Each structure stands twice: as C-alpha cells, then as structure tokens.
Amino acid sequence: MSRSFVTVSRSRSEAVQFRAILAATYPVFVVAALLQRLRPGPAAPIGPRRSVFGEARAMALSAIPFAFMG
C-alpha cells in the first residue's frame, strides 16, 4: 500500500516540477516565437497558423520533456 502512495507522490511531484519549469521557460519561448515571426524569409507554416503564445507553448511543451529524460 505504501508503494502506491510513493508512486502517486512522485508523480504529483514531477507534475509540479513540470509546471514550474514551464512557467520559468515560457517567457523565453515567447521571445523565441516573436523573433521567429519577425525573421524575414519564407516562413510558410504547414497547417493553420498559431498565435505567438500558442507557438511558444507548443515549443515549450516539446522541449521541456527532455529535462525529465534519464
């Protein structure tokens, strides 16, 4: 019984860590998304175009899991 509690506690702890890292890195990704939009050149997106904030969130959500690998 204590083993399942440890698993739940660890899972909750990792979720809190993930949200904290997301909150800390999101402003960096917003700047990156803005710079990407301002960059001249052919930047034709495949599919519908996201907002700058949506693009930043997508970049953060794809990059942050690497911090939890290993």
Backbone as JSON Lines, residues from 0, in Angstrom:
{"i":0,"aa":"M","n":[0.82,-1.19,0.0],"ca":[0.0,0.0,0.0],"c":[0.87,1.25,0.0]}
{"i":1,"aa":"S","n":[1.95,1.24,0.72],"ca":[2.81,2.42,0.76],"c":[3.51,2.63,-0.58]}
{"i":2,"aa":"R","n":[3.69,1.54,-1.32],"ca":[4.35,1.68,-2.62],"c":[3.5,2.51,-3.58]}
{"i":3,"aa":"S","n":[2.2,2.3,-3.62],"ca":[1.34,3.08,-4.5],"c":[1.3,4.55,-4.06]}
{"i":4,"aa":"F","n":[1.38,4.79,-2.76],"ca":[1.42,6.16,-2.25],"c":[2.69,6.86,-2.72]}
{"i":5,"aa":"V","n":[3.81,6.15,-2.7],"ca":[5.08,6.72,-3.16],"c":[5.0,7.03,-4.64]}
{"i":6,"aa":"T","n":[4.39,6.15,-5.41],"ca":[4.25,6.36,-6.85],"c":[3.39,7.57,-7.13]}
{"i":7,"aa":"V","n":[2.28,7.71,-6.43],"ca":[1.4,8.86,-6.62],"c":[2.1,10.14,-6.19]}
{"i":8,"aa":"S","n":[2.79,10.07,-5.08],"ca":[3.51,11.25,-4.58],"c":[4.6,11.67,-5.56]}
{"i":9,"aa":"R","n":[5.31,10.7,-6.09],"ca":[6.38,11.01,-7.07],"c":[5.78,11.59,-8.34]}
{"i":10,"aa":"S","n":[4.68,11.02,-8.8],"ca":[4.02,11.51,-10.0],"c":[3.54,12.94,-9.8]}
{"i":11,"aa":"R","n":[2.97,13.23,-8.66],"ca":[2.5,14.58,-8.36],"c":[3.67,15.54,-8.28]}
{"i":12,"aa":"S","n":[4.76,15.1,-7.68],"ca":[5.96,15.93,-7.57],"c":[6.52,16.26,-8.96]}
{"i":13,"aa":"E","n":[6.54,15.27,-9.85],"ca":[7.02,15.5,-11.21],"c":[6.11,16.45,-11.96]}
{"i":14,"aa":"A","n":[4.81,16.36,-11.72],"ca":[3.86,17.27,-12.37],"c":[4.09,18.71,-11.9]}
{"i":15,"aa":"V","n":[4.35,18.88,-10.62],"ca":[4.62,20.21,-10.08],"c":[5.93,20.75,-10.67]}
{"i":16,"aa":"Q","n":[6.94,19.9,-10.76],"ca":[8.21,20.31,-11.35],"c":[8.03,20.7,-12.81]}
{"i":17,"aa":"F","n":[7.23,19.93,-13.55],"ca":[6.99,20.23,-14.95],"c":[6.33,21.59,-15.1]}
{"i":18,"aa":"R","n":[5.32,21.87,-14.29],"ca":[4.64,23.17,-14.36],"c":[5.56,24.32,-13.99]}
{"i":19,"aa":"A","n":[6.43,24.09,-13.01],"ca":[7.37,25.13,-12.6],"c":[8.37,25.43,-13.72]}
{"i":20,"aa":"I","n":[8.86,24.38,-14.37],"ca":[9.79,24.59,-15.48],"c":[9.07,25.26,-16.64]}
{"i":21,"aa":"L","n":[7.83,24.88,-16.89],"ca":[7.05,25.51,-17.95],"c":[6.86,27.0,-17.67]}
{"i":22,"aa":"A","n":[6.53,27.34,-16.45],"ca":[6.33,28.74,-16.09],"c":[7.63,29.53,-16.18]}
{"i":23,"aa":"A","n":[8.74,28.9,-15.86],"ca":[10.03,29.6,-15.89],"c":[10.55,29.79,-17.31]}
{"i":24,"aa":"T","n":[10.27,28.83,-18.19],"ca":[10.82,28.91,-19.55],"c":[9.87,29.52,-20.57]}
{"i":25,"aa":"Y","n":[8.6,29.63,-20.23],"ca":[7.62,30.15,-21.18],"c":[7.99,31.53,-21.72]}
{"i":26,"aa":"P","n":[8.44,32.47,-20.88],"ca":[8.82,33.78,-21.43],"c":[9.96,33.7,-22.45]}
{"i":27,"aa":"V","n":[10.88,32.77,-22.26],"ca":[11.97,32.59,-23.23],"c":[11.41,32.13,-24.56]}
{"i":28,"aa":"F","n":[10.45,31.2,-24.52],"ca":[9.86,30.7,-25.74],"c":[8.96,31.74,-26.41]}
{"i":29,"aa":"V","n":[8.35,32.63,-25.64],"ca":[7.56,33.71,-26.23],"c":[8.49,34.62,-27.04]}
{"i":30,"aa":"V","n":[9.64,34.95,-26.47],"ca":[10.62,35.78,-27.19],"c":[11.09,35.06,-28.45]}
{"i":31,"aa":"A","n":[11.35,33.77,-28.34],"ca":[11.79,32.99,-29.5],"c":[10.71,32.97,-30.59]}
{"i":32,"aa":"A","n":[9.46,32.82,-30.2],"ca":[8.37,32.81,-31.18],"c":[8.22,34.18,-31.85]}
{"i":33,"aa":"L","n":[8.39,35.25,-31.06],"ca":[8.33,36.6,-31.64],"c":[9.46,36.82,-32.64]}
{"i":34,"aa":"L","n":[10.66,36.41,-32.27],"ca":[11.79,36.57,-33.17],"c":[11.61,35.73,-34.43]}
{"i":35,"aa":"Q","n":[11.03,34.57,-34.27],"ca":[10.76,33.71,-35.43],"c":[9.77,34.38,-36.39]}
{"i":36,"aa":"R","n":[8.78,35.07,-35.84],"ca":[7.81,35.77,-36.68],"c":[8.42,36.97,-37.39]}
{"i":37,"aa":"L","n":[9.33,37.64,-36.71],"ca":[9.93,38.85,-37.27],"c":[11.04,38.56,-38.27]}
{"i":38,"aa":"R","n":[11.53,37.34,-38.27],"ca":[12.61,36.95,-39.18],"c":[12.11,36.99,-40.63]}
{"i":39,"aa":"P","n":[12.87,37.67,-41.49],"ca":[12.45,37.71,-42.89],"c":[12.7,36.37,-43.57]}
{"i":40,"aa":"G","n":[11.95,36.14,-44.6],"ca":[12.14,34.91,-45.36],"c":[10.85,34.13,-45.46]}
{"i":41,"aa":"P","n":[10.9,33.08,-46.24],"ca":[9.69,32.27,-46.41],"c":[9.44,31.42,-45.16]}
{"i":42,"aa":"A","n":[8.44,31.78,-44.42],"ca":[8.07,31.04,-43.22],"c":[6.64,30.57,-43.35]}
{"i":43,"aa":"A","n":[6.37,29.85,-44.42],"ca":[5.02,29.36,-44.67],"c":[4.76,28.18,-43.75]}
{"i":44,"aa":"P","n":[3.87,28.34,-42.78],"ca":[3.58,27.23,-41.87],"c":[2.77,26.15,-42.57]}
{"i":45,"aa":"I","n":[2.98,24.93,-42.12],"ca":[2.19,23.82,-42.63],"c":[0.97,23.71,-41.73]}
{"i":46,"aa":"G","n":[-0.18,23.87,-42.28],"ca":[-1.41,23.84,-41.48],"c":[-1.77,25.22,-40.99]}
{"i":47,"aa":"P","n":[-2.72,25.28,-40.08],"ca":[-3.16,26.59,-39.58],"c":[-2.07,27.27,-38.75]}
{"i":48,"aa":"R","n":[-2.02,28.57,-38.83],"ca":[-1.01,29.34,-38.1],"c":[-1.5,29.59,-36.67]}
{"i":49,"aa":"R","n":[-0.62,29.35,-35.71],"ca":[-0.95,29.57,-34.3],"c":[-0.61,30.99,-33.92]}
{"i":50,"aa":"S","n":[-1.15,31.42,-32.79],"ca":[-0.76,32.7,-32.23],"c":[0.67,32.59,-31.69]}
{"i":51,"aa":"V","n":[1.28,33.72,-31.4],"ca":[2.63,33.72,-30.84],"c":[2.64,32.95,-29.52]}
{"i":52,"aa":"F","n":[1.61,33.15,-28.71],"ca":[1.54,32.47,-27.42],"c":[1.32,30.97,-27.58]}
{"i":53,"aa":"G","n":[0.5,30.6,-28.55],"ca":[0.29,29.18,-28.83],"c":[1.55,28.52,-29.36]}
{"i":54,"aa":"E","n":[2.27,29.24,-30.2],"ca":[3.52,28.71,-30.73],"c":[4.55,28.56,-29.61]}
{"i":55,"aa":"A","n":[4.62,29.54,-28.71],"ca":[5.55,29.47,-27.58],"c":[5.21,28.29,-26.67]}
{"i":56,"aa":"R","n":[3.93,28.08,-26.44],"ca":[3.51,26.96,-25.6],"c":[3.86,25.63,-26.25]}
{"i":57,"aa":"A","n":[3.66,25.54,-27.57],"ca":[3.99,24.31,-28.28],"c":[5.5,24.05,-28.24]}
{"i":58,"aa":"M","n":[6.3,25.1,-28.39],"ca":[7.76,24.93,-28.32],"c":[8.17,24.49,-26.92]}
{"i":59,"aa":"A","n":[7.59,25.08,-25.91],"ca":[7.94,24.72,-24.53],"c":[7.53,23.29,-24.23]}
{"i":60,"aa":"L","n":[6.33,22.9,-24.64],"ca":[5.85,21.56,-24.36],"c":[6.64,20.49,-25.12]}
{"i":61,"aa":"S","n":[7.25,20.86,-26.23],"ca":[8.07,19.88,-26.94],"c":[9.5,19.83,-26.42]}
{"i":62,"aa":"A","n":[9.98,20.89,-25.8],"ca":[11.37,20.93,-25.33],"c":[11.52,20.47,-23.88]}
{"i":63,"aa":"I","n":[10.57,20.77,-23.03],"ca":[10.7,20.5,-21.6],"c":[10.81,19.01,-21.25]}
{"i":64,"aa":"P","n":[10.14,18.11,-21.93],"ca":[10.28,16.69,-21.53],"c":[11.72,16.19,-21.56]}
{"i":65,"aa":"F","n":[12.58,16.82,-22.31],"ca":[13.97,16.39,-22.33],"c":[14.64,16.59,-20.97]}
{"i":66,"aa":"A","n":[14.14,17.49,-20.17],"ca":[14.68,17.7,-18.82],"c":[14.36,16.53,-17.91]}
{"i":67,"aa":"F","n":[13.34,15.76,-18.24],"ca":[12.93,14.64,-17.4],"c":[13.45,13.3,-17.91]}
{"i":68,"aa":"M","n":[14.2,13.29,-18.99],"ca":[14.75,12.04,-19.51],"c":[15.99,11.65,-18.71]}
{"i":69,"aa":"G","n":[16.11,10.37,-18.53],"ca":[17.33,9.87,-17.88],"c":[17.18,9.58,-16.51]}
